[in-house]
Structure formats: structure tokens, C-alpha cells
mmCIF file of C-alpha atoms in Angstrom:
data_model
loop_
_atom_site.group_PDB
_atom_site.id
_atom_site.type_symbol
_atom_site.label_atom_id
_atom_site.label_comp_id
_atom_site.label_asym_id
_atom_site.label_seq_id
_atom_site.Cartn_x
_atom_site.Cartn_y
_atom_site.Cartn_z
ATOM 1 C CA MET A 1 -25.214 -25.276 -23.944
ATOM 2 C CA TRP A 2 -23.787 -28.592 -22.771
ATOM 3 C CA ARG A 3 -21.509 -28.391 -26.108
ATOM 4 C CA THR A 4 -20.466 -24.575 -25.239
ATOM 5 C CA ILE A 5 -19.743 -25.447 -21.345
ATOM 6 C CA THR A 6 -17.438 -28.367 -22.652
ATOM 7 C CA VAL A 7 -15.603 -26.306 -25.556
ATOM 8 C CA VAL A 8 -15.131 -23.752 -22.227
ATOM 9 C CA LEU A 9 -13.669 -26.428 -19.950
ATOM 10 C CA LEU A 10 -11.309 -27.650 -22.569
ATOM 11 C CA ILE A 11 -10.053 -24.287 -23.595
ATOM 12 C CA GLY A 12 -9.369 -23.697 -19.850
ATOM 13 C CA LEU A 13 -8.082 -26.963 -19.305
ATOM 14 C CA LEU A 14 -5.495 -26.589 -22.397
ATOM 15 C CA ALA A 15 -4.394 -22.975 -21.587
ATOM 16 C CA TRP A 16 -3.681 -24.297 -17.571
ATOM 17 C CA ALA A 17 -1.413 -27.442 -19.218
ATOM 18 C CA TYR A 18 0.210 -24.689 -21.457
ATOM 19 C CA GLN A 19 0.652 -22.252 -17.920
ATOM 20 C CA ALA A 20 1.780 -25.366 -15.925
ATOM 21 C CA THR A 21 4.628 -26.111 -18.528
ATOM 22 C CA GLN A 22 5.784 -22.701 -19.118
ATOM 23 C CA PRO A 23 8.529 -21.759 -16.391
ATOM 24 C CA PRO A 24 8.700 -18.384 -15.183
ATOM 25 C CA PRO A 25 11.229 -15.773 -16.600
ATOM 26 C CA PRO A 26 14.877 -15.676 -14.862
ATOM 27 C CA GLN A 27 15.623 -13.395 -12.194
ATOM 28 C CA ILE A 28 19.111 -12.551 -13.486
ATOM 29 C CA CYS A 29 21.577 -11.118 -11.458
ATOM 30 C CA GLY A 30 22.446 -7.414 -11.882
ATOM 31 C CA THR A 31 18.841 -6.830 -12.877
ATOM 32 C CA PRO A 32 16.270 -4.537 -11.358
ATOM 33 C CA GLY A 33 14.600 -6.983 -9.461
ATOM 34 C CA GLY A 34 17.344 -9.801 -9.443
ATOM 35 C CA PRO A 35 19.980 -10.747 -7.376
ATOM 36 C CA PRO A 36 23.075 -8.393 -6.675
ATOM 37 C CA VAL A 37 26.659 -9.588 -8.282
ATOM 38 C CA THR A 38 29.113 -10.030 -5.707
ATOM 39 C CA ALA A 39 31.436 -12.000 -7.966
ATOM 40 C CA PRO A 40 34.086 -11.081 -10.616
ATOM 41 C CA ARG A 41 32.551 -11.550 -13.932
ATOM 42 C CA ILE A 42 34.005 -11.689 -17.480
ATOM 43 C CA LYS A 43 31.659 -10.550 -20.234
ATOM 44 C CA LEU A 44 31.498 -13.116 -23.106
ATOM 45 C CA ARG A 45 30.871 -12.667 -26.930
ATOM 46 C CA ASP A 46 27.119 -12.396 -26.752
ATOM 47 C CA GLY A 47 26.840 -10.169 -24.294
ATOM 48 C CA ARG A 48 26.377 -12.733 -21.230
ATOM 49 C CA HIS A 49 28.692 -12.962 -18.129
ATOM 50 C CA LEU A 50 30.328 -15.629 -16.574
ATOM 51 C CA ALA A 51 31.277 -15.456 -12.966
ATOM 52 C CA TYR A 52 34.395 -16.916 -11.693
ATOM 53 C CA LYS A 53 36.128 -17.619 -8.501
ATOM 54 C CA GLU A 54 39.876 -18.283 -8.245
ATOM 55 C CA HIS A 55 41.844 -20.630 -5.929
ATOM 56 C CA GLY A 56 45.728 -21.213 -5.278
ATOM 57 C CA VAL A 57 48.715 -19.035 -6.229
ATOM 58 C CA LEU A 58 48.637 -15.885 -8.112
ATOM 59 C CA LYS A 59 47.872 -16.852 -11.877
ATOM 60 C CA GLU A 60 50.635 -14.554 -13.066
ATOM 61 C CA ILE A 61 53.305 -16.648 -11.321
ATOM 62 C CA ALA A 62 51.450 -20.110 -11.666
ATOM 63 C CA LYS A 63 53.132 -23.245 -13.071
ATOM 64 C CA HIS A 64 49.879 -25.131 -13.531
ATOM 65 C CA LYS A 65 46.785 -23.658 -14.510
ATOM 66 C CA ILE A 66 43.487 -25.719 -14.225
ATOM 67 C CA VAL A 67 39.608 -24.674 -14.878
ATOM 68 C CA TYR A 68 37.321 -26.753 -12.978
ATOM 69 C CA VAL A 69 33.667 -27.345 -13.689
ATOM 70 C CA HIS A 70 30.956 -27.926 -10.933
ATOM 71 C CA GLY A 71 28.529 -30.343 -11.132
ATOM 72 C CA PHE A 72 24.797 -30.525 -10.738
ATOM 73 C CA ASP A 73 23.031 -28.435 -8.375
ATOM 74 C CA SER A 74 26.573 -26.692 -7.500
ATOM 75 C CA CYS A 75 28.356 -23.557 -8.363
ATOM 76 C CA ARG A 76 31.837 -22.370 -8.327
ATOM 77 C CA HIS A 77 32.491 -22.324 -4.291
ATOM 78 C CA ASP A 78 32.096 -26.288 -4.714
ATOM 79 C CA ALA A 79 35.079 -26.510 -6.850
ATOM 80 C CA VAL A 80 35.762 -29.560 -4.608
ATOM 81 C CA ILE A 81 39.689 -30.192 -5.717
ATOM 82 C CA ALA A 82 40.500 -26.852 -5.312
ATOM 83 C CA THR A 83 39.030 -26.434 -1.551
ATOM 84 C CA ASN A 84 40.480 -29.933 -0.600
ATOM 85 C CA LEU A 85 43.781 -29.226 -1.915
ATOM 86 C CA SER A 86 46.803 -29.052 0.483
ATOM 87 C CA LEU A 87 48.602 -25.881 1.035
ATOM 88 C CA GLU A 88 52.113 -27.753 0.439
ATOM 89 C CA LEU A 89 51.281 -28.862 -2.995
ATOM 90 C CA VAL A 90 49.596 -25.736 -4.010
ATOM 91 C CA LYS A 91 52.681 -23.600 -3.650
ATOM 92 C CA GLY A 92 55.332 -26.399 -3.980
ATOM 93 C CA LEU A 93 53.910 -26.958 -7.777
ATOM 94 C CA GLY A 94 52.607 -23.404 -8.395
ATOM 95 C CA VAL A 95 48.903 -24.283 -9.023
ATOM 96 C CA TYR A 96 46.210 -22.149 -9.867
ATOM 97 C CA ILE A 97 42.502 -23.209 -10.116
ATOM 98 C CA VAL A 98 39.669 -21.162 -11.303
ATOM 99 C CA SER A 99 36.115 -22.378 -11.213
ATOM 100 C CA PHE A 100 33.002 -21.102 -12.617
ATOM 101 C CA ASP A 101 29.166 -20.711 -12.416
ATOM 102 C CA ARG A 102 28.062 -22.771 -15.460
ATOM 103 C CA PRO A 103 25.245 -20.507 -17.512
ATOM 104 C CA GLY A 104 22.420 -20.006 -15.152
ATOM 105 C CA TYR A 105 24.041 -20.834 -11.903
ATOM 106 C CA GLY A 106 25.254 -18.987 -8.956
ATOM 107 C CA GLU A 107 25.964 -15.286 -11.047
ATOM 108 C CA SER A 108 26.418 -16.479 -14.509
ATOM 109 C CA ASP A 109 23.868 -15.252 -16.577
ATOM 110 C CA PRO A 110 21.590 -17.898 -18.348
ATOM 111 C CA ASP A 111 22.055 -19.150 -21.695
ATOM 112 C CA PRO A 112 18.525 -20.345 -23.041
ATOM 113 C CA LYS A 113 20.994 -21.327 -26.444
ATOM 114 C CA ARG A 114 22.825 -23.372 -24.309
ATOM 115 C CA THR A 115 24.693 -26.456 -26.130
ATOM 116 C CA VAL A 116 27.365 -28.728 -25.204
ATOM 117 C CA LYS A 117 29.105 -27.158 -27.468
ATOM 118 C CA SER A 118 28.659 -23.760 -26.712
ATOM 119 C CA LEU A 119 29.734 -24.579 -23.032
ATOM 120 C CA ALA A 120 32.760 -25.509 -24.052
ATOM 121 C CA LEU A 121 33.649 -22.367 -25.886
ATOM 122 C CA ASP A 122 32.362 -20.690 -22.743
ATOM 123 C CA ILE A 123 35.222 -22.300 -20.897
ATOM 124 C CA GLU A 124 37.648 -21.542 -23.652
ATOM 125 C CA GLU A 125 36.868 -17.893 -23.506
ATOM 126 C CA LEU A 126 36.994 -17.446 -20.335
ATOM 127 C CA ALA A 127 40.652 -18.863 -19.982
ATOM 128 C CA ASP A 128 41.160 -16.160 -22.865
ATOM 129 C CA LYS A 129 39.671 -13.249 -20.785
ATOM 130 C CA LEU A 130 42.098 -14.578 -17.561
ATOM 131 C CA GLY A 131 44.885 -14.556 -19.564
ATOM 132 C CA LEU A 132 46.035 -18.288 -18.747
ATOM 133 C CA GLY A 133 47.575 -19.016 -21.884
ATOM 134 C CA ASP A 134 47.246 -21.469 -24.869
ATOM 135 C CA LYS A 135 46.896 -24.351 -22.930
ATOM 136 C CA PHE A 136 45.481 -24.931 -19.583
ATOM 137 C CA TYR A 137 43.992 -28.083 -18.070
ATOM 138 C CA LEU A 138 40.808 -28.672 -17.334
ATOM 139 C CA THR A 139 38.779 -30.926 -14.285
ATOM 140 C CA GLY A 140 35.305 -31.329 -14.141
ATOM 141 C CA PHE A 141 33.150 -33.389 -11.440
ATOM 142 C CA SER A 142 29.822 -35.343 -12.148
ATOM 143 C CA MET A 143 27.844 -33.087 -14.702
ATOM 144 C CA GLY A 144 31.210 -30.860 -14.804
ATOM 145 C CA GLY A 145 32.924 -34.232 -15.690
ATOM 146 C CA GLN A 146 30.536 -34.693 -18.517
ATOM 147 C CA VAL A 147 31.410 -31.115 -20.060
ATOM 148 C CA GLY A 148 34.758 -32.354 -20.642
ATOM 149 C CA TRP A 149 33.353 -34.569 -23.440
ATOM 150 C CA GLY A 150 32.144 -30.911 -25.390
ATOM 151 C CA CYS A 151 36.008 -29.716 -24.691
ATOM 152 C CA LEU A 152 37.456 -32.845 -25.876
ATOM 153 C CA LYS A 153 35.607 -32.447 -28.976
ATOM 154 C CA TYR A 154 35.398 -28.582 -29.466
ATOM 155 C CA ILE A 155 38.573 -27.352 -27.897
ATOM 156 C CA PRO A 156 41.295 -30.211 -27.920
ATOM 157 C CA HIS A 157 43.596 -27.568 -29.138
ATOM 158 C CA ARG A 158 43.651 -25.662 -25.701
ATOM 159 C CA LEU A 159 43.764 -28.723 -23.492
ATOM 160 C CA ALA A 160 47.104 -29.541 -21.552
ATOM 161 C CA GLY A 161 45.395 -32.376 -20.240
ATOM 162 C CA ALA A 162 41.858 -33.213 -18.987
ATOM 163 C CA MET A 163 40.254 -34.823 -15.640
ATOM 164 C CA LEU A 164 36.935 -36.240 -15.461
ATOM 165 C CA LEU A 165 35.437 -37.215 -11.883
ATOM 166 C CA ALA A 166 32.525 -39.556 -12.260
ATOM 167 C CA PRO A 167 31.310 -37.978 -15.244
ATOM 168 C CA SER A 168 27.679 -38.069 -15.506
ATOM 169 C CA VAL A 169 26.548 -40.389 -18.721
ATOM 170 C CA ASN A 170 23.817 -39.916 -21.391
ATOM 171 C CA TYR A 171 21.829 -43.197 -21.999
ATOM 172 C CA TRP A 172 20.894 -42.358 -25.154
ATOM 173 C CA TRP A 173 24.815 -42.089 -26.645
ATOM 174 C CA PRO A 174 25.069 -43.925 -30.134
ATOM 175 C CA GLY A 175 28.210 -45.624 -29.043
ATOM 176 C CA LEU A 176 26.862 -47.322 -25.998
ATOM 177 C CA PRO A 177 25.579 -51.000 -27.152
ATOM 178 C CA SER A 178 21.729 -51.149 -26.107
ATOM 179 C CA ASN A 179 21.790 -53.797 -23.591
ATOM 180 C CA LEU A 180 24.300 -51.868 -21.476
ATOM 181 C CA SER A 181 22.433 -48.905 -21.907
ATOM 182 C CA THR A 182 18.879 -50.705 -20.872
ATOM 183 C CA GLU A 183 20.594 -52.637 -17.984
ATOM 184 C CA THR A 184 22.531 -49.545 -16.188
ATOM 185 C CA TYR A 185 18.982 -47.154 -16.651
ATOM 186 C CA TYR A 186 16.660 -49.488 -15.280
ATOM 187 C CA LYS A 187 18.885 -49.589 -12.485
ATOM 188 C CA LYS A 188 17.873 -46.148 -11.648
ATOM 189 C CA LEU A 189 15.026 -45.543 -9.380
ATOM 190 C CA PRO A 190 11.610 -45.408 -11.438
ATOM 191 C CA GLN A 191 11.385 -41.836 -10.516
ATOM 192 C CA ASP A 192 14.996 -41.092 -11.964
ATOM 193 C CA GLN A 193 13.969 -43.137 -15.361
ATOM 194 C CA TRP A 194 10.674 -40.544 -15.913
ATOM 195 C CA THR A 195 13.172 -37.760 -14.760
ATOM 196 C CA PHE A 196 15.635 -38.838 -17.979
ATOM 197 C CA ARG A 197 12.858 -39.783 -20.436
ATOM 198 C CA VAL A 198 11.069 -36.479 -20.225
ATOM 199 C CA ALA A 199 14.434 -34.607 -20.237
ATOM 200 C CA HIS A 200 15.097 -36.708 -23.716
ATOM 201 C CA TYR A 201 12.182 -37.253 -25.467
ATOM 202 C CA ILE A 202 9.993 -34.287 -24.059
ATOM 203 C CA PRO A 203 11.938 -31.420 -23.299
ATOM 204 C CA TRP A 204 9.133 -29.242 -23.330
ATOM 205 C CA LEU A 205 7.773 -30.645 -20.163
ATOM 206 C CA ILE A 206 11.044 -30.578 -17.654
ATOM 207 C CA TYR A 207 9.434 -27.728 -15.888
ATOM 208 C CA TRP A 208 6.314 -29.130 -15.184
ATOM 209 C CA TRP A 209 7.607 -32.842 -14.233
ATOM 210 C CA ASN A 210 10.262 -31.250 -11.760
ATOM 211 C CA THR A 211 7.273 -28.733 -9.832
ATOM 212 C CA GLN A 212 3.885 -31.122 -10.517
ATOM 213 C CA LYS A 213 2.926 -32.896 -7.636
ATOM 214 C CA TRP A 214 1.324 -36.108 -8.515
ATOM 215 C CA PHE A 215 4.539 -38.187 -8.956
ATOM 216 C CA PRO A 216 7.775 -38.218 -7.321
ATOM 217 C CA ALA A 217 10.366 -36.242 -9.657
ATOM 218 C CA SER A 218 14.320 -36.643 -9.732
ATOM 219 C CA SER A 219 15.831 -37.838 -6.652
ATOM 220 C CA THR A 220 18.986 -35.950 -7.126
ATOM 221 C CA VAL A 221 16.995 -32.818 -6.475
ATOM 222 C CA ALA A 222 15.129 -34.052 -3.745
ATOM 223 C CA ARG A 223 18.281 -35.242 -2.051
ATOM 224 C CA LYS A 224 17.037 -38.851 -1.373
ATOM 225 C CA ALA A 225 19.389 -40.896 1.141
ATOM 226 C CA ASN A 226 19.025 -43.812 -1.321
ATOM 227 C CA ILE A 227 21.168 -42.415 -3.685
ATOM 228 C CA PHE A 228 24.342 -42.501 -1.627
ATOM 229 C CA SER A 229 26.925 -45.191 -1.078
ATOM 230 C CA SER A 230 27.992 -45.923 2.178
ATOM 231 C CA GLN A 231 31.178 -44.171 1.653
ATOM 232 C CA ASP A 232 28.926 -40.969 0.508
ATOM 233 C CA LEU A 233 27.111 -41.032 3.178
ATOM 234 C CA ARG A 234 29.958 -41.196 5.532
ATOM 235 C CA LEU A 235 31.241 -38.092 3.401
ATOM 236 C CA LEU A 236 28.099 -36.113 3.415
ATOM 237 C CA PRO A 237 29.153 -33.879 6.520
ATOM 238 C CA LYS A 238 32.010 -32.698 4.317
ATOM 239 C CA PHE A 239 29.512 -30.474 2.707
ATOM 240 C CA ALA A 240 27.906 -28.753 5.235
ATOM 241 C CA SER A 241 30.141 -25.370 4.426
ATOM 242 C CA LYS A 242 27.996 -25.818 1.540
ATOM 243 C CA GLU A 243 24.658 -24.296 3.426
ATOM 244 C CA PRO A 244 25.654 -20.674 3.519
ATOM 245 C CA TYR A 245 25.666 -20.381 0.103
ATOM 246 C CA ARG A 246 23.229 -22.983 -1.323
ATOM 247 C CA PRO A 247 20.420 -20.274 -1.586
ATOM 248 C CA GLN A 248 22.917 -18.430 -4.118
ATOM 249 C CA ILE A 249 23.160 -21.562 -6.593
ATOM 250 C CA LYS A 250 19.616 -21.571 -8.011
ATOM 251 C CA GLN A 251 18.871 -17.720 -7.076
ATOM 252 C CA GLN A 252 18.144 -16.952 -10.921
ATOM 253 C CA GLY A 253 15.449 -20.102 -11.069
ATOM 254 C CA ASP A 254 15.476 -23.519 -11.217
ATOM 255 C CA TYR A 255 14.827 -23.930 -15.278
ATOM 256 C CA GLU A 256 18.163 -22.389 -16.608
ATOM 257 C CA SER A 257 20.401 -23.996 -14.116
ATOM 258 C CA ILE A 258 18.904 -27.795 -12.858
ATOM 259 C CA HIS A 259 16.313 -28.113 -15.412
ATOM 260 C CA ARG A 260 18.368 -26.807 -18.517
ATOM 261 C CA ASP A 261 21.474 -29.362 -17.326
ATOM 262 C CA MET A 262 18.763 -32.089 -17.654
ATOM 263 C CA ILE A 263 17.781 -31.355 -21.070
ATOM 264 C CA ILE A 264 21.537 -30.625 -21.918
ATOM 265 C CA GLY A 265 22.774 -33.732 -20.295
ATOM 266 C CA PHE A 266 20.094 -36.379 -21.497
ATOM 267 C CA GLY A 267 19.388 -34.826 -24.573
ATOM 268 C CA ASN A 268 20.252 -35.930 -28.523
ATOM 269 C CA TRP A 269 23.878 -34.957 -28.770
ATOM 270 C CA GLU A 270 25.522 -33.828 -31.759
ATOM 271 C CA PHE A 271 28.296 -35.824 -31.509
ATOM 272 C CA ASP A 272 29.204 -39.182 -29.762
ATOM 273 C CA PRO A 273 31.547 -39.482 -26.869
ATOM 274 C CA LEU A 274 32.646 -42.994 -27.711
ATOM 275 C CA ASP A 275 33.386 -41.423 -31.500
ATOM 276 C CA LEU A 276 36.422 -39.306 -29.774
ATOM 277 C CA ASP A 277 39.893 -39.135 -31.021
ATOM 278 C CA ASN A 278 43.128 -39.411 -28.691
ATOM 279 C CA PRO A 279 43.160 -35.530 -28.314
ATOM 280 C CA PHE A 280 47.080 -36.032 -27.525
ATOM 281 C CA PRO A 281 48.754 -38.570 -30.119
ATOM 282 C CA ASN A 282 52.097 -37.320 -29.284
ATOM 283 C CA ASN A 283 51.607 -37.798 -25.306
ATOM 284 C CA GLU A 284 51.671 -34.178 -25.267
ATOM 285 C CA GLY A 285 49.000 -34.721 -22.702
ATOM 286 C CA SER A 286 46.553 -37.121 -21.172
ATOM 287 C CA VAL A 287 43.020 -38.068 -20.296
ATOM 288 C CA HIS A 288 42.106 -39.329 -16.642
ATOM 289 C CA LEU A 289 38.382 -40.959 -15.788
ATOM 290 C CA TRP A 290 37.865 -41.504 -12.163
ATOM 291 C CA GLN A 291 34.925 -43.590 -10.969
ATOM 292 C CA GLY A 292 34.103 -45.577 -7.859
ATOM 293 C CA ASP A 293 32.853 -49.116 -7.855
ATOM 294 C CA ASP A 294 29.797 -48.120 -5.598
ATOM 295 C CA ASP A 295 28.576 -44.988 -7.149
ATOM 296 C CA ARG A 296 24.623 -45.170 -7.147
ATOM 297 C CA LEU A 297 24.347 -42.044 -9.189
ATOM 298 C CA VAL A 298 26.673 -42.897 -12.524
ATOM 299 C CA PRO A 299 26.689 -46.378 -13.214
ATOM 300 C CA VAL A 300 30.662 -48.083 -13.587
ATOM 301 C CA LEU A 301 29.518 -50.593 -15.989
ATOM 302 C CA VAL A 302 29.255 -47.775 -18.929
ATOM 303 C CA GLN A 303 32.383 -46.080 -17.615
ATOM 304 C CA ARG A 304 34.442 -49.566 -17.958
ATOM 305 C CA TYR A 305 32.741 -49.676 -21.546
ATOM 306 C CA ILE A 306 34.218 -46.266 -22.554
ATOM 307 C CA ALA A 307 37.635 -46.747 -21.003
ATOM 308 C CA GLU A 308 37.819 -50.230 -23.102
ATOM 309 C CA LYS A 309 36.433 -48.066 -26.247
ATOM 310 C CA LEU A 310 38.514 -45.440 -25.568
ATOM 311 C CA PRO A 311 42.042 -46.967 -24.419
ATOM 312 C CA TRP A 312 43.838 -43.169 -24.493
ATOM 313 C CA ILE A 313 41.683 -42.602 -21.552
ATOM 314 C CA GLN A 314 43.646 -43.598 -18.234
ATOM 315 C CA TYR A 315 40.793 -44.965 -16.460
ATOM 316 C CA HIS A 316 41.062 -44.732 -12.645
ATOM 317 C CA GLU A 317 38.600 -47.447 -11.049
ATOM 318 C CA LEU A 318 38.219 -46.623 -6.562
ATOM 319 C CA PRO A 319 37.137 -49.766 -5.195
ATOM 320 C CA GLY A 320 34.193 -49.236 -2.293
ATOM 321 C CA ALA A 321 33.808 -45.582 -3.419
ATOM 322 C CA GLY A 322 30.786 -43.755 -4.375
ATOM 323 C CA HIS A 323 30.352 -40.513 -6.438
ATOM 324 C CA LEU A 324 31.606 -38.084 -3.559
ATOM 325 C CA PHE A 325 35.051 -39.846 -3.443
ATOM 326 C CA PRO A 326 36.730 -36.591 -4.670
ATOM 327 C CA VAL A 327 35.952 -34.965 -1.329
ATOM 328 C CA ALA A 328 37.673 -38.040 0.406
ATOM 329 C CA ASP A 329 41.058 -36.935 2.562
ATOM 330 C CA GLY A 330 44.022 -36.896 0.047
ATOM 331 C CA MET A 331 41.705 -37.616 -2.841
ATOM 332 C CA SER A 332 42.152 -33.889 -4.008
ATOM 333 C CA ASP A 333 46.351 -33.940 -3.852
ATOM 334 C CA ALA A 334 46.154 -37.395 -5.378
ATOM 335 C CA ILE A 335 43.913 -36.239 -8.776
ATOM 336 C CA VAL A 336 45.765 -33.181 -9.120
ATOM 337 C CA LYS A 337 49.079 -35.000 -8.867
ATOM 338 C CA THR A 338 47.729 -37.443 -11.656
ATOM 339 C CA LEU A 339 46.427 -34.832 -13.866
ATOM 340 C CA LEU A 340 49.650 -32.784 -13.977
ATOM 341 C CA PHE A 341 52.381 -35.966 -13.961
ATOM 342 C CA GLY A 342 50.356 -38.871 -14.775
ATOM 343 C CA GLU A 343 51.240 -40.309 -10.807
ATOM 344 C CA LYS A 344 49.139 -43.088 -9.183
#
């Protein structure tokens, strides 16, 4: 009898454990029971939809066209360089910017097969469907900046230039020296170290890890105050405008948005960014990397190494700046001018 009871309890425990690791199905926009579609969207090659938002002058008269890639736990409305760009610069230079919801965020369909490469191809198809021409500029912030590496790898022929703003790093990129990745990794909060480990080594547990209550999970998801620098804390009030649309960001579910980001961002990549060749060997464009030296989310030491390893990258380090420097007064104008004309 005790053997039977033990077997039944074991089966029950395994069933509970399996269920705890399985995320609920996403609530896809525009489907029965799902959120409504309110944004313009394009239909991709595989039938998925990407929602987008246009900023600046009309693309038909624009002289410069930029695709903006949002960061972690954000959406198309969080195009910081577009929303903070001066009207004088927008009209004077003829700047058009399109931001979009990455798969699973906002009103873009989830992509359970998402990879670093697939997102780069999504961006290329977005540009084609919107008629942006043979070449366009790319700007990404934080985890959106990390997407820039995939674009430099898979669609460099489509880029007129690229701007990576505090791009997230993967501590398992082979080109990073082990002492550097180890040093910067262990400077992270213990709960974030474990989140990265789960995402990298056992990604099928990422949903359970981020929903269980026994141990603290990602500090970024929890928006812990100690992940922000002193400058970041001063800039946080600028994000108050985000509150009205915050529920839309993960309305299709956490798993296909922020959890999928973790799996892709800290998983095994199919290439090493530190092996990339200069996409503009004839100086027909440029790649810029901006980083604050007081960033508590993305280690400045890794960015310095990348800039040293890839000398074709124009590296801009901001003393005293944290992770949120793109929303500081005047930064959007400076970033766009640097992207378009190489101005300091």
C-alpha cells in the first residue's frame, strides 16, 4: 500500500512540476478572446503580423529613414529617439522614423520560432512592405540594441548606418575573454545571475523561474530601484507617459514577450558578434555604439572590449551616464546627428 501511495504521489509531483513549467497560450491580438488590433500592421512571409508606428515627416518626402527597435518590456510607443527629437531637426533634415512591436509585444503576433536571424529578416521585410528603399538606418536601445548585431550579420547590405544604444550583452559570446565575462557577470545581482543561467542552460524552465515565489527572479522585471544609476533615477519621471499604454506591452502574455527575450538574448547564438566584419568597408556608412559608464544593467567593460576588438565601430562613452541616457535632454538630437552625419 505504501508503495502505491508513493508512486501516486510521485506521479502527482511530476504532473505538477510539468504543469508549472508550461506557459499559458498567448492571447493573440485580433483573435477571439484576444486583445483588439488598434495599430497599423504588416503581414509577414509566414503569416504573422507586425504592428508599427510612424514618426517624423512623411516617408514619401523623407531624406533619412530610420527603423527603431525597442528594448525589453517595451513596445512601439517607446521610440525614445523619435519622441524626444526636436521638431526643428525632424523637419530640417527630413527625418522619418518607424518603430514596431517586436514579436509577442504589443500588437505584433508572437513568434515561437524566433531567433536572432528571424528578427533581422522581420525588420528587412518591414522596411520592404513600407517602401523604405534599398537602404535604411537602424537604431536600437538596450535589448533592441542587441538586435542590431543580428542586422549587422544578416542584412548589412540593407543598412545605411546603425546605432546601438547601450546594447545588452550575452555573457556567453565566445569572443569575450572568460575573465571579463566572469568579472562582469558576477557583478550582477544574484537573482539576475540565476535568471541568466536559467535562460542560457535550461530555457524550458524560464517561465517557471519568472513566476515562482520561492526565489527572487529578474530584478529588471521587478523594476528594482538598485538597478538604476543616480542619473537614471533623475530621468525616470520622463517615463511617466508610458503608464497609459503599459498594459498593452505584455497583453499577449509574458512568455512570448519578455521571457522569449531572455531565451534569445542570453541563449546560444548562431554567430559571435565579435567575429563580424566591417559592413561599410568603403565608408559608405558607419556603426556607432553609445554607452554610459555608470550603467548598472549593461557592463561598460564589455562594451569597451567590443569597441577595441571591432575598431570599425565608433564608440561613444558618456561619463556619469546610466542606462537611460537616451531620454536625457538633447540626447536624441545628438544621437540622430551622429548617426546621419558622424557629428560628435
